[in-house]
Short mmCIF file of C-alpha atoms and ligand atoms in Angstrom, two decimals:
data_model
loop_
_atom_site.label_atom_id
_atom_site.label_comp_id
_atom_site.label_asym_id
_atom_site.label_seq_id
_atom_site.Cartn_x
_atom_site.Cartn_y
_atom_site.Cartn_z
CA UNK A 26 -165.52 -51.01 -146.54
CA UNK A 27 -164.00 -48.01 -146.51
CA UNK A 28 -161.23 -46.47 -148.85
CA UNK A 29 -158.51 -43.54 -148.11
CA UNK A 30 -158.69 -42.88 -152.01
CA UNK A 31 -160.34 -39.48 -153.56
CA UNK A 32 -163.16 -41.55 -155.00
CA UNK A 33 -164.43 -40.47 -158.55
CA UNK A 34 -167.33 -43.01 -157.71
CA UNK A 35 -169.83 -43.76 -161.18
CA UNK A 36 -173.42 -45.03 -160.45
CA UNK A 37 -174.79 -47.20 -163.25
CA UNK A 38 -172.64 -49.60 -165.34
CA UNK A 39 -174.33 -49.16 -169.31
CA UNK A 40 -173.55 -46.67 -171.91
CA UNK A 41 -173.11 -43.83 -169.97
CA UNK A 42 -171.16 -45.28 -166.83
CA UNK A 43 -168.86 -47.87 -168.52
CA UNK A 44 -167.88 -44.75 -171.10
CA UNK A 45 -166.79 -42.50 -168.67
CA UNK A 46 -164.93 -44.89 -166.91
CA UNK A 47 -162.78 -46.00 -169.78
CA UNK A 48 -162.38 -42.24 -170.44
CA UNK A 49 -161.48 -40.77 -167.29
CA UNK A 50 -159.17 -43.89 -166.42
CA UNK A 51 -157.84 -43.23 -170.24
CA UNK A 52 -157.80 -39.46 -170.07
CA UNK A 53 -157.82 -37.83 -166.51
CA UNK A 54 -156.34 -40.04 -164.27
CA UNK A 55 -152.92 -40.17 -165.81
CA UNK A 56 -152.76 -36.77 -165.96
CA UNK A 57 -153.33 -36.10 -162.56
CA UNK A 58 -150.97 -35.30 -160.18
CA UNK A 59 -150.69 -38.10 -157.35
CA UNK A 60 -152.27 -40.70 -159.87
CA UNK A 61 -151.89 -43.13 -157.11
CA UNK A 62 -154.58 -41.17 -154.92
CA UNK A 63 -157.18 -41.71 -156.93
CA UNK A 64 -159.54 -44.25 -157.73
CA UNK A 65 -162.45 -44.67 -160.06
CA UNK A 66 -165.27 -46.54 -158.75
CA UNK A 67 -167.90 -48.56 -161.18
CA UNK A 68 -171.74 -49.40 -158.98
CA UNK A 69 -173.69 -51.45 -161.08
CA UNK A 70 -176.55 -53.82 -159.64
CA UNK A 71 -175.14 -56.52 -162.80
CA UNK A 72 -171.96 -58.01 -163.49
CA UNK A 73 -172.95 -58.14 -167.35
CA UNK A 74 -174.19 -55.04 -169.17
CA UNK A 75 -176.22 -55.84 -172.51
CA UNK A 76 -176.49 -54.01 -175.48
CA UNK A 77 -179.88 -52.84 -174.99
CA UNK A 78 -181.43 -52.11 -178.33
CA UNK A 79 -180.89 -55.63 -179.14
CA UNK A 80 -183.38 -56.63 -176.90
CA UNK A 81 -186.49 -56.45 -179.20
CA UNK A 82 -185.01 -59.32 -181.40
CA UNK A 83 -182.58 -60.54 -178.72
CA UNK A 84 -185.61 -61.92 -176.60
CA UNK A 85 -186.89 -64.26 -178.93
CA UNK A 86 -184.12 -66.74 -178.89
CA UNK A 87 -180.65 -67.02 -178.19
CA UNK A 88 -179.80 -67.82 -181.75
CA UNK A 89 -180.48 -64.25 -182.86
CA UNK A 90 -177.07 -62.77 -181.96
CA UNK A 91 -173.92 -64.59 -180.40
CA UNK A 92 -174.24 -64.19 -176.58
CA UNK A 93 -170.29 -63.52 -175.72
CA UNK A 94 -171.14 -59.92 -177.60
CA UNK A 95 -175.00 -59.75 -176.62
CA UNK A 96 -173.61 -59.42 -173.11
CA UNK A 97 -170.47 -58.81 -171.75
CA UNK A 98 -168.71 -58.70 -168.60
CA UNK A 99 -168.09 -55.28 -167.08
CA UNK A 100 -164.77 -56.52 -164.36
CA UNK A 101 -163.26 -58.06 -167.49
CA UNK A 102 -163.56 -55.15 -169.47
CA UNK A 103 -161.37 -52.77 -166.92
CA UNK A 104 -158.74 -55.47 -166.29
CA UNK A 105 -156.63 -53.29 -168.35
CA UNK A 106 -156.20 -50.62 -165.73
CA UNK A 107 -154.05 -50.56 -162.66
CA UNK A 108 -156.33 -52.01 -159.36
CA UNK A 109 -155.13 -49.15 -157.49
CA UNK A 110 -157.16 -46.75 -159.68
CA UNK A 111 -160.14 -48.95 -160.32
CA UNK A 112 -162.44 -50.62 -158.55
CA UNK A 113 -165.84 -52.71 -159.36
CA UNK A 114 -168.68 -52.33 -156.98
CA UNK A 115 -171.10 -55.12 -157.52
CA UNK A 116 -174.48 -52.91 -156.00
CA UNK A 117 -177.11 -50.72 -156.27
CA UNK A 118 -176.65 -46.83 -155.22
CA UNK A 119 -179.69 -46.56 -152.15
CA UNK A 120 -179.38 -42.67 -151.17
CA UNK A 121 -176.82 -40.00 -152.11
CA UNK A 122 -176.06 -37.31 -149.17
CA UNK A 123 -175.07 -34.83 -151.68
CA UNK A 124 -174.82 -32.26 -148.44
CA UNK A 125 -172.14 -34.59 -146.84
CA UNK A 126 -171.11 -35.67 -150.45
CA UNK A 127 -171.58 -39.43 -149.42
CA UNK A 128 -173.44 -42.50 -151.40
CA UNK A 129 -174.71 -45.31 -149.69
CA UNK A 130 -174.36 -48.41 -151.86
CA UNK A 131 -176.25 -51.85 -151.12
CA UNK A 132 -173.75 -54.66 -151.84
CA UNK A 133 -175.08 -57.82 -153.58
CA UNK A 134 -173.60 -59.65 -150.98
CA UNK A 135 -176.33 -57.89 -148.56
CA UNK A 136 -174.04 -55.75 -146.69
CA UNK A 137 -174.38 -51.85 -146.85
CA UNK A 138 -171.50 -49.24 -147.77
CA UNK A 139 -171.30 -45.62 -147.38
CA UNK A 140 -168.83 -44.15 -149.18
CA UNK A 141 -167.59 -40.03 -149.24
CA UNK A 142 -167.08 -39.09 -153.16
CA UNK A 143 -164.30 -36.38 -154.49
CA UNK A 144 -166.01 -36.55 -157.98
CA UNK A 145 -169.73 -38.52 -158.47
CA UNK A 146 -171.19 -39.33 -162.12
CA UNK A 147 -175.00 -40.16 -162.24
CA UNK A 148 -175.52 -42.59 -165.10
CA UNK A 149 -178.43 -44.82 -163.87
CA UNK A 150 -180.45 -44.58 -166.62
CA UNK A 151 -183.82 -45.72 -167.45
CA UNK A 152 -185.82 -48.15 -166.66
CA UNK A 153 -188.92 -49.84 -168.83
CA UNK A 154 -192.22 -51.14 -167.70
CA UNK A 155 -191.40 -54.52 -169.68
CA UNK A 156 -188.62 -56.02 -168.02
CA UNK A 157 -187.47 -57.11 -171.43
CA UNK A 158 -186.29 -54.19 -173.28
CA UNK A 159 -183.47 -53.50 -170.71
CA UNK A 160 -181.51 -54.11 -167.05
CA UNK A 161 -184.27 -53.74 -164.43
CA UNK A 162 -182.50 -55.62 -162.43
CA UNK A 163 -179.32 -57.71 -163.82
CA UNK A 164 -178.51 -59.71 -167.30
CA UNK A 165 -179.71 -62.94 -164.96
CA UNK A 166 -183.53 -61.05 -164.57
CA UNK A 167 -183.10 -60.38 -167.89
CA UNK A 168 -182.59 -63.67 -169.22
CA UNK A 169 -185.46 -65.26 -167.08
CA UNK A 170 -187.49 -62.81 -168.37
CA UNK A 171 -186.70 -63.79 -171.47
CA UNK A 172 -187.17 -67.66 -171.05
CA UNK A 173 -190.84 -66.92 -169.81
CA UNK A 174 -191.52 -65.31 -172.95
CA UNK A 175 -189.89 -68.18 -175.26
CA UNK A 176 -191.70 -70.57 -173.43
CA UNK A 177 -195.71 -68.61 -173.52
CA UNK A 178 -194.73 -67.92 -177.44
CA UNK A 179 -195.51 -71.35 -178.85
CA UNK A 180 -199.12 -71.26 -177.18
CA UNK A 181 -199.81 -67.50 -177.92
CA UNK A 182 -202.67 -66.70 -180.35
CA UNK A 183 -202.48 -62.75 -179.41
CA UNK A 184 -199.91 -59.93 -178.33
CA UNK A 185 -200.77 -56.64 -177.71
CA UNK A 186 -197.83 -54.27 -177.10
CA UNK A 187 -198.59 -50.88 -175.92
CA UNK A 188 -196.59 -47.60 -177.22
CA UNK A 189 -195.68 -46.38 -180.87
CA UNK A 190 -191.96 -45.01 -180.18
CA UNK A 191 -188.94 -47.36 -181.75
CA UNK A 192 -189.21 -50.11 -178.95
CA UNK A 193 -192.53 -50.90 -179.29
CA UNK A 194 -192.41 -50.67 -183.36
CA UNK A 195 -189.41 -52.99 -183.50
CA UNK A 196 -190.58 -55.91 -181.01
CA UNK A 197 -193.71 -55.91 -182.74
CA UNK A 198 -191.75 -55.91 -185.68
CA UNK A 199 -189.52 -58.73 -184.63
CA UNK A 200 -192.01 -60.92 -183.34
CA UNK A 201 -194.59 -61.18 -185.93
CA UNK A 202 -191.71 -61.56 -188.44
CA UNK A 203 -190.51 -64.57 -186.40
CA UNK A 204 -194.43 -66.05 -185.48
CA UNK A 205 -195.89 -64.69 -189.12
CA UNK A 206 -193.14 -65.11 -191.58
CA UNK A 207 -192.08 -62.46 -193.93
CA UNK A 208 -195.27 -61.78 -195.73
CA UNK A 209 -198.45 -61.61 -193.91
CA UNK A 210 -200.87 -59.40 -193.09
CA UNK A 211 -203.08 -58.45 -190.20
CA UNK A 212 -206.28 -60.31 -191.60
CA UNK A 213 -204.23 -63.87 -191.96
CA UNK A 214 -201.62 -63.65 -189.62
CA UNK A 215 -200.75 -66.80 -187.41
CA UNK A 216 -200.61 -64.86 -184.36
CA UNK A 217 -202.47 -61.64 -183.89
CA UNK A 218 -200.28 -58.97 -182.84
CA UNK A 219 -201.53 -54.93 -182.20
CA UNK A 220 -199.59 -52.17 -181.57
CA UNK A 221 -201.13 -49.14 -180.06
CA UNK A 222 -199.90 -45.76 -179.52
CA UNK A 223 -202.04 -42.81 -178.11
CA UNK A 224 -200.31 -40.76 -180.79
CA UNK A 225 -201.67 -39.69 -183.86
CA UNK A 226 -199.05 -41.64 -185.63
CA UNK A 227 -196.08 -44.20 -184.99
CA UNK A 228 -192.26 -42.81 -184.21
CA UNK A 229 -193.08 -38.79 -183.29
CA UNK A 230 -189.38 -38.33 -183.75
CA UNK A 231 -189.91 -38.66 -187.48
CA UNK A 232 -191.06 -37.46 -190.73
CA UNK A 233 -194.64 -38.25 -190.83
CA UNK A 234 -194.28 -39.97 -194.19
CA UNK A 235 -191.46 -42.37 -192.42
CA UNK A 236 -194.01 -43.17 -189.72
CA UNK A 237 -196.46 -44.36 -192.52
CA UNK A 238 -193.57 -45.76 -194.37
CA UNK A 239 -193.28 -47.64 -190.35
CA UNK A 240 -196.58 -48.77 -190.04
CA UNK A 241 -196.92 -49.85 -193.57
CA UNK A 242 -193.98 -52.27 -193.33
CA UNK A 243 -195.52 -53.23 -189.82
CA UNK A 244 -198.89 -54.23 -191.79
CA UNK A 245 -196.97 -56.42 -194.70
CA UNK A 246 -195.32 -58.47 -191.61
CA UNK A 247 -199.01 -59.05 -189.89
CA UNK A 248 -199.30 -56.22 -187.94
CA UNK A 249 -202.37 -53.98 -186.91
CA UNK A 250 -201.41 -50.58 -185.62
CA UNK A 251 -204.43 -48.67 -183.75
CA UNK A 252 -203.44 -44.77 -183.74
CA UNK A 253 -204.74 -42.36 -181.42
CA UNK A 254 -205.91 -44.65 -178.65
CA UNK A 255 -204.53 -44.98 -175.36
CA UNK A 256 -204.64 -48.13 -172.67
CA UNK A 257 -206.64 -46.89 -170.26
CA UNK A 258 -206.50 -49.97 -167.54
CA UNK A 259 -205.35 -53.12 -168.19
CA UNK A 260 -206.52 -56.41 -166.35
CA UNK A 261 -204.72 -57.91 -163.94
CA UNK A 262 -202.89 -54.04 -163.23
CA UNK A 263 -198.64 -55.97 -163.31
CA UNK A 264 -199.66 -57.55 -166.41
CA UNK A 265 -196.41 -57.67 -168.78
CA UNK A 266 -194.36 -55.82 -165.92
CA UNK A 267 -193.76 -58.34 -162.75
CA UNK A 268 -191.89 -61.60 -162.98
CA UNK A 269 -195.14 -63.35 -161.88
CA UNK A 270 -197.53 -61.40 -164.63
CA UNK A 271 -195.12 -60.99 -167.29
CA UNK A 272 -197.21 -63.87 -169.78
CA UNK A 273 -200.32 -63.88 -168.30
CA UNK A 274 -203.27 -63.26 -170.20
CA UNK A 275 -204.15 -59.50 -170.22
CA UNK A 276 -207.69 -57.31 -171.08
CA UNK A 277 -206.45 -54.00 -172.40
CA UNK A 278 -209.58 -51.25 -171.78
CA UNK A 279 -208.96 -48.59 -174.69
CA UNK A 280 -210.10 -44.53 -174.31
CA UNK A 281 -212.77 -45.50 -176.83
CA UNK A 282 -214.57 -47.90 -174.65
CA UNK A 283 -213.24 -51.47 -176.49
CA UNK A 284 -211.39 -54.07 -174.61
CA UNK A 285 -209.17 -56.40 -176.13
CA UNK A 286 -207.58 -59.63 -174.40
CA UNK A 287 -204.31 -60.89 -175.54
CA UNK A 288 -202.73 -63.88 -174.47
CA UNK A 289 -199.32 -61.53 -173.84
CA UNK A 290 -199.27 -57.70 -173.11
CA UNK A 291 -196.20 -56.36 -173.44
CA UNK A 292 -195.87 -52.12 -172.31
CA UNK A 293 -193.29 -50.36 -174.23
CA UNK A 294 -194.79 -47.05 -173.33
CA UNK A 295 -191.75 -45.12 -172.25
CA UNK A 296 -189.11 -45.10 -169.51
CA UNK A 297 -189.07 -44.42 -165.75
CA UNK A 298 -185.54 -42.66 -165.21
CA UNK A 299 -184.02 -44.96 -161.92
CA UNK A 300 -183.49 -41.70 -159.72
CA UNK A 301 -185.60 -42.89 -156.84
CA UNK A 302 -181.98 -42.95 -154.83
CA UNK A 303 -181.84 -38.88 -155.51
CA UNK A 304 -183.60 -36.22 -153.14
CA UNK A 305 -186.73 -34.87 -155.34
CA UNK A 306 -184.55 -31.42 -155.37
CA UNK A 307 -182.21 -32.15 -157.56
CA UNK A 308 -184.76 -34.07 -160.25
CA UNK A 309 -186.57 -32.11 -162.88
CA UNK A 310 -189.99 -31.88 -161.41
CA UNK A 311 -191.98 -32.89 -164.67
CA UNK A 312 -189.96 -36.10 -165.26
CA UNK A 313 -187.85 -36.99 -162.77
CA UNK A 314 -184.58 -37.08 -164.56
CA UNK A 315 -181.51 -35.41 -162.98
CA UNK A 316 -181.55 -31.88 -163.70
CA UNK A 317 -177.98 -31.31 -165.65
CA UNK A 318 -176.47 -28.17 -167.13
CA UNK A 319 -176.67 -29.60 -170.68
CA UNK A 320 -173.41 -27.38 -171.78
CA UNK A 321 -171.38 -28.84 -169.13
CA UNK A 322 -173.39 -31.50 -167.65
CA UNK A 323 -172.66 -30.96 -164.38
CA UNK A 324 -175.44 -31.24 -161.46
CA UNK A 325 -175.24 -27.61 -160.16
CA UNK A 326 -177.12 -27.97 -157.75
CA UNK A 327 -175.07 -30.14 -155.90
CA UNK A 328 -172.23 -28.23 -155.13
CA UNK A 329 -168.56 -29.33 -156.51
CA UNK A 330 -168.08 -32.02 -159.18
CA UNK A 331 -170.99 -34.23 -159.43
CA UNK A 332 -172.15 -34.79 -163.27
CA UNK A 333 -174.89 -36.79 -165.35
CA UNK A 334 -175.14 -38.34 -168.52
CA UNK A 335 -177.52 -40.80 -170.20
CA UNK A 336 -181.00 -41.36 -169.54
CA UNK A 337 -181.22 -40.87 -166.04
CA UNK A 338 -180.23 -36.90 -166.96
CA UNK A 339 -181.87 -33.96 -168.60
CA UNK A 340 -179.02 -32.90 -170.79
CA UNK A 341 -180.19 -34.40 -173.81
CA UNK A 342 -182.81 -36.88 -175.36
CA UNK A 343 -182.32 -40.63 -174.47
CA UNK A 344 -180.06 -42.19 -177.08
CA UNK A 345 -176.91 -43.64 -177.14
CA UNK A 346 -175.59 -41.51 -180.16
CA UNK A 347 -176.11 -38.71 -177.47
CA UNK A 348 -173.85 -40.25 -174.65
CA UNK A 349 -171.18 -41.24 -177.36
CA UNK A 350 -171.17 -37.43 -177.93
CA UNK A 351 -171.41 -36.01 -174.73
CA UNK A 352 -168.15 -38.51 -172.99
CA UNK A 353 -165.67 -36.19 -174.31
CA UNK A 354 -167.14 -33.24 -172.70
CA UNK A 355 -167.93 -34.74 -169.61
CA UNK A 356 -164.51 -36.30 -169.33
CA UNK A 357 -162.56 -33.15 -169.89
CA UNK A 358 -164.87 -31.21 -167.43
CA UNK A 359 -164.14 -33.69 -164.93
CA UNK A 360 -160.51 -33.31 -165.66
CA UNK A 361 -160.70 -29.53 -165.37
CA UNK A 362 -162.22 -29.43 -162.21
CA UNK A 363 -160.02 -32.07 -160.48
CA UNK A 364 -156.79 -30.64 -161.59
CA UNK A 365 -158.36 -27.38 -160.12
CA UNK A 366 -159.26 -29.28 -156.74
CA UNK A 367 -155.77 -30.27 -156.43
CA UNK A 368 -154.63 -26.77 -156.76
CA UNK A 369 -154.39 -25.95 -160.39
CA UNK A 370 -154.51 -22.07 -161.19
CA UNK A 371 -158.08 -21.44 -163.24
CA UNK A 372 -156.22 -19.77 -166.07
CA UNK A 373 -153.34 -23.10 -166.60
CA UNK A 374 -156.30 -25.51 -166.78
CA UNK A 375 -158.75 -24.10 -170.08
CA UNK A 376 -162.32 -23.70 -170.01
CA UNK A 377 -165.13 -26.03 -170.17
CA UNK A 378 -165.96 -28.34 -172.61
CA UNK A 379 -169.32 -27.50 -173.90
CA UNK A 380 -171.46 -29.94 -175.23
CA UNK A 381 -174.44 -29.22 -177.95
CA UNK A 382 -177.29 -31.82 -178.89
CA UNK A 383 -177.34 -32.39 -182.30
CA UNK A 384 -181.12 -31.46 -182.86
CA UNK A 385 -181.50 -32.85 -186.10
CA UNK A 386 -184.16 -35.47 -187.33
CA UNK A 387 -181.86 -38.90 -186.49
CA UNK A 388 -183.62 -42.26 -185.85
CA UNK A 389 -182.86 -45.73 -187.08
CA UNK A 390 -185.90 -48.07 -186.88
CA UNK A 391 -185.60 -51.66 -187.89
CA UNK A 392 -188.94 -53.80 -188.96
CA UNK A 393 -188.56 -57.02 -189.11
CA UNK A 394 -184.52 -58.49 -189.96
CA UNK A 395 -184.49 -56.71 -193.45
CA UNK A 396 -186.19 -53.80 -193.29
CA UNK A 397 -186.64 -50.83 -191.93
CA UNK A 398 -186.98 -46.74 -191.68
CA UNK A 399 -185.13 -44.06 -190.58
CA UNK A 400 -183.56 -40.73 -190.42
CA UNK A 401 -179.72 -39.40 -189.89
CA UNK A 402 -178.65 -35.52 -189.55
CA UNK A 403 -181.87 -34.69 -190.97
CA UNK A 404 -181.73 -36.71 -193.78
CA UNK A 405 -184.31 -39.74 -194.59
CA UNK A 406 -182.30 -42.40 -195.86
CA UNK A 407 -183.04 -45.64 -197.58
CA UNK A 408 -184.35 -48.92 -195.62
CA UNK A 409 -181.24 -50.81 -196.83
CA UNK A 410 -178.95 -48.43 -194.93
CA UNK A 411 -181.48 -48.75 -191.86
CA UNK A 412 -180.34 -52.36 -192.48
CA UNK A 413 -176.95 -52.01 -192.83
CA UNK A 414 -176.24 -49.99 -189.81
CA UNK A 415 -178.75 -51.09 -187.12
CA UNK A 416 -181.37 -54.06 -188.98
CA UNK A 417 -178.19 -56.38 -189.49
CA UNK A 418 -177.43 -56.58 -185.87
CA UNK A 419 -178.70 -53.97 -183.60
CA UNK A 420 -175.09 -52.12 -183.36
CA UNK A 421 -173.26 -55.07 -182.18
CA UNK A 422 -170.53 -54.12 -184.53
CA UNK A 423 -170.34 -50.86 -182.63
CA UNK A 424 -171.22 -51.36 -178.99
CA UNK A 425 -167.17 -53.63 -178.15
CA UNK A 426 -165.47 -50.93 -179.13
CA UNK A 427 -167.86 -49.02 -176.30
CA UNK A 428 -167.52 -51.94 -173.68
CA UNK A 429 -163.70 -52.35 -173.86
CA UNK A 430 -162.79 -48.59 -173.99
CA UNK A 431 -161.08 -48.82 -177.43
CA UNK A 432 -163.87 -46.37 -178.55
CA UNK A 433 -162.32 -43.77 -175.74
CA UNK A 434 -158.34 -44.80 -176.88
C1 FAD B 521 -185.73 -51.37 -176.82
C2 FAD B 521 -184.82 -50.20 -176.88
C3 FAD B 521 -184.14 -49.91 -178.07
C4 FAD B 521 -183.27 -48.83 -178.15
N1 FAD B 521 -182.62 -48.57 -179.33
C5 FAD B 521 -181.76 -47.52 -179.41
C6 FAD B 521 -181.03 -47.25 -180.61
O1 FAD B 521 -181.13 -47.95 -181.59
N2 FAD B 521 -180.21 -46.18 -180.63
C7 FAD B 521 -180.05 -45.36 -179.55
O2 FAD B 521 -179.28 -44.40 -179.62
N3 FAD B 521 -180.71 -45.60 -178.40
C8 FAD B 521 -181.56 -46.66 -178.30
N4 FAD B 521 -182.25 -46.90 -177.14
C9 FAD B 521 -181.99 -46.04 -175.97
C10 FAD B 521 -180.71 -46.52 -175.29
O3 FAD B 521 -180.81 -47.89 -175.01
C11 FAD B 521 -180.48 -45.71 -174.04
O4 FAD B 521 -180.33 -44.35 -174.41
C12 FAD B 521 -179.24 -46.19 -173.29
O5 FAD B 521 -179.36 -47.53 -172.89
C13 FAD B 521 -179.02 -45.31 -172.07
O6 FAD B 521 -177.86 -45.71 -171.44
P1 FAD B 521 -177.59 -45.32 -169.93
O7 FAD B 521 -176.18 -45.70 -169.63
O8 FAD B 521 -177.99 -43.93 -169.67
O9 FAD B 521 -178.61 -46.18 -169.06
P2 FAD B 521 -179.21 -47.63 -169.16
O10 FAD B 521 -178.83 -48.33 -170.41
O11 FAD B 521 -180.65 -47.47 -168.81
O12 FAD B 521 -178.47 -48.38 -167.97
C14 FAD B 521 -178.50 -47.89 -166.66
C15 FAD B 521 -177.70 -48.82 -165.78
O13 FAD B 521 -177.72 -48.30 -164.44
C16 FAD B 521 -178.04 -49.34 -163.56
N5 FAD B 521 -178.70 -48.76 -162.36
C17 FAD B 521 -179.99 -48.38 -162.22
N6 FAD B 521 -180.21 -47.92 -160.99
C18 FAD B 521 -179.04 -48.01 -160.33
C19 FAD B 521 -178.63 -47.69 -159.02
N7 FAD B 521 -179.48 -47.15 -158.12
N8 FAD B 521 -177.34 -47.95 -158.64
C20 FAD B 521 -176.47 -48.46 -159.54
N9 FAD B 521 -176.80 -48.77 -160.81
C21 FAD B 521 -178.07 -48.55 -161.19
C22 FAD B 521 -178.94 -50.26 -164.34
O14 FAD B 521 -178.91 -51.57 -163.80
C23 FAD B 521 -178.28 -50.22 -165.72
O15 FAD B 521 -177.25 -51.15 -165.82
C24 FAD B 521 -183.10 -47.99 -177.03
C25 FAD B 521 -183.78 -48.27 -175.82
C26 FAD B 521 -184.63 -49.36 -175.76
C27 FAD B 521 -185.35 -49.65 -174.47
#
């Protein structure tokens, strides 16, 4: 396929790619001129984008939250735009040519496109070891994943999930709440569930006394935390991570020596940013994520109009509340810098938008379905609030406004 548009072409179709979509097709299209030359174009390797921080309660049962929100379709949600400025790419970006300014995308219908870019957006994201917490592949992986898990849960006597950061904190939260009840405790517990983090305490992005607030609340639902010890192997290696391993009984070796075997291993140790499509020179070496100018988040080192955002990029850490805040500056950079393209004198145009992280203490951790901890702008504030924004349901009253582009009106 090929396409005589200037493509503004947007890899990844989650937070950061579906935003800047609805805002550039909101915000810089129309006020380009030629409108009719351009075209936005949305790669995504799934149909359906989910609202990811659901997952830890979402993969217990359909029940827990109503699945026309839970996922939604991303072709549906840019109907709204004229099909001469937007099209959906149902694929998965393979290389980027970033000399020759051309992407290569594989189709899901097995062919292979190469396509030459006027503006490109990185927003691939993140990917987990557990194929639960997140799009590895599409919402249908997701769901079979999923199902796997529902159906190991009734014979499971032990879990052991592996990392002390918020995803690992609330599905160990969520499960033992829905296999232990609301008051239980590690010693009588139904199912045995352990959490272990290679930190000195639980959720390093907060106070210390919310962490033991976390782990305390953890404890009361039937939960034992081990601090300060790191999985050194684990037995067989894909255990929790391929389709094949993902409920097969695991031994965890710890740095102290001790093994434990759990009847389900689930690694929520972190994220692998999905920039294996990228040549290693533009990736930060350390990490792997795009390197971005975090004031303007463009990749410089790519030459002309070619930005990041989200977790696949180094402008900022990996949150949501961070890509909500950064759109607006990407979109209006992108603007600038096509209306220049096309001619625009420097000087009519404006400068850049310049985006800041927010730096301050700001994590909402649910534990269990009515409690919780958590920190906003620096401030601790109370569990009920955790509750009330995120505990009720994981920010589905947020994230349509974010998936139809009324957020970006
Ligand atoms: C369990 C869990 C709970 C979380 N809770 C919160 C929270 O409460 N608050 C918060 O702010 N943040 C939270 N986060 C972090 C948040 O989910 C991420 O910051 C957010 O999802 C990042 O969005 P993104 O668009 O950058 O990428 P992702 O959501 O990772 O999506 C990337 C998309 O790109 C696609 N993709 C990957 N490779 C390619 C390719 N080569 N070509 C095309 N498409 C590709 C993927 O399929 C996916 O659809 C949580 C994360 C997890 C795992």
């Amino acid at each position: 396929m090929s396409t005589d548009k200037k493509n503004i072409i947007i890899v990844g179709g989650s937070y950061g790619g579906i935003s800047s979509a609805h805002h550039i097709l909101k915000h810089t299209v129309p006020q380009l001129p030629d409108k009719t030359t351009y075209q936005v174009i949305l790669v995504s390797p799934s149909t359906e984008v989910v609202n990811r921080p659901a997952c830890p309660r979402a993969l217990i049962s359909d029940d827990m939250f109503p699945q026309d929100k839970l996922f939604v379709s991303i072709p549906k949600s840019f109907s709204q735009y004229p099909s001469e400025n937007f099209l959906f790419l149902h694929g998965t970006a393979t290389n980027l040519d970033h000399t020759n300014r051309q992407i290569t995308i594989s189709l899901a219908t097995n062919e292979t496109n190469t396509l030459t870019y006027h503006a490109l957006i990185l927003a691939t994201g993140a990917s987990t070891p557990s194929p639960l917490l997140g799009l590895t592949k599409d919402t249908t992986f997701l769901r079979q994943s999923w199902t796997a898990l529902r159906q190991a849960l009734p014979h499971t006597k032990t879990i052991l999930i592996a990392g002390g950061g918020p995803a690992g904190v609330e599905t160990a939260g969520e499960l033992s709440e829905h296999l232990n009840g609301r008051s239980s405790s590690p010693s009588t517990a139904k199912v045995r569930i352990t959490l272990v983090t290679s930190g000195p305490r639980l959720l390093p992005q907060l106070r210390p006394s919310l962490a033991a607030r976390a782990q305390s609340l953890l404890s009361k639902l039937g939960v034992t935390v081990l601090t300060n010890t790191r999985v050194v192997s684990i037995d067989p290696p894909a255990a929790g991570a391929a389709d094949t391993h993902l409920t097969v009984p695991t031994t965890v070796t710890l740095d102290d020596g001790r093994t434990i075997t759990a009847d389900l291993y689930i690694p929520a140790t972190g994220t692998t940013p999905n920039t294996g499509f990228l040549d290693a020179s533009l990736l930060n070496a350390d990490d792997k994520r795009v390197e971005t100018n975090p004031s303007t988040l463009r990749v410089d080192r790519t030459g002309a109009r070619v930005y990041a955002i989200g977790d696949c990029s180094t402008y900022a850490r990996p949150a949501v509340h961070n890509i909500v805040a950064a759109v607006p500056v990407l979109g209006a950079n992108v603007r600038r810098d096509l209306l220049i393209a096309c001619g625009k004198d420097e000087s009519t145009v404006g400068g850049d938008k310049i985006f800041k992280e927010d730096m301050r203490e700001g994590q909402l951790v649910p534990i269990g379905k009515s409690k919780g901890v958590g920190a906003l702008m620096g401030y601790k504030i109370p569990g009920f609030v955790v509750w009330l924004m995120k505990g009720r349901d994981y920010w589905m009253w947020m994230v349509g406004g974010i998936w139809s582009g009324k957020q970006w009106a």
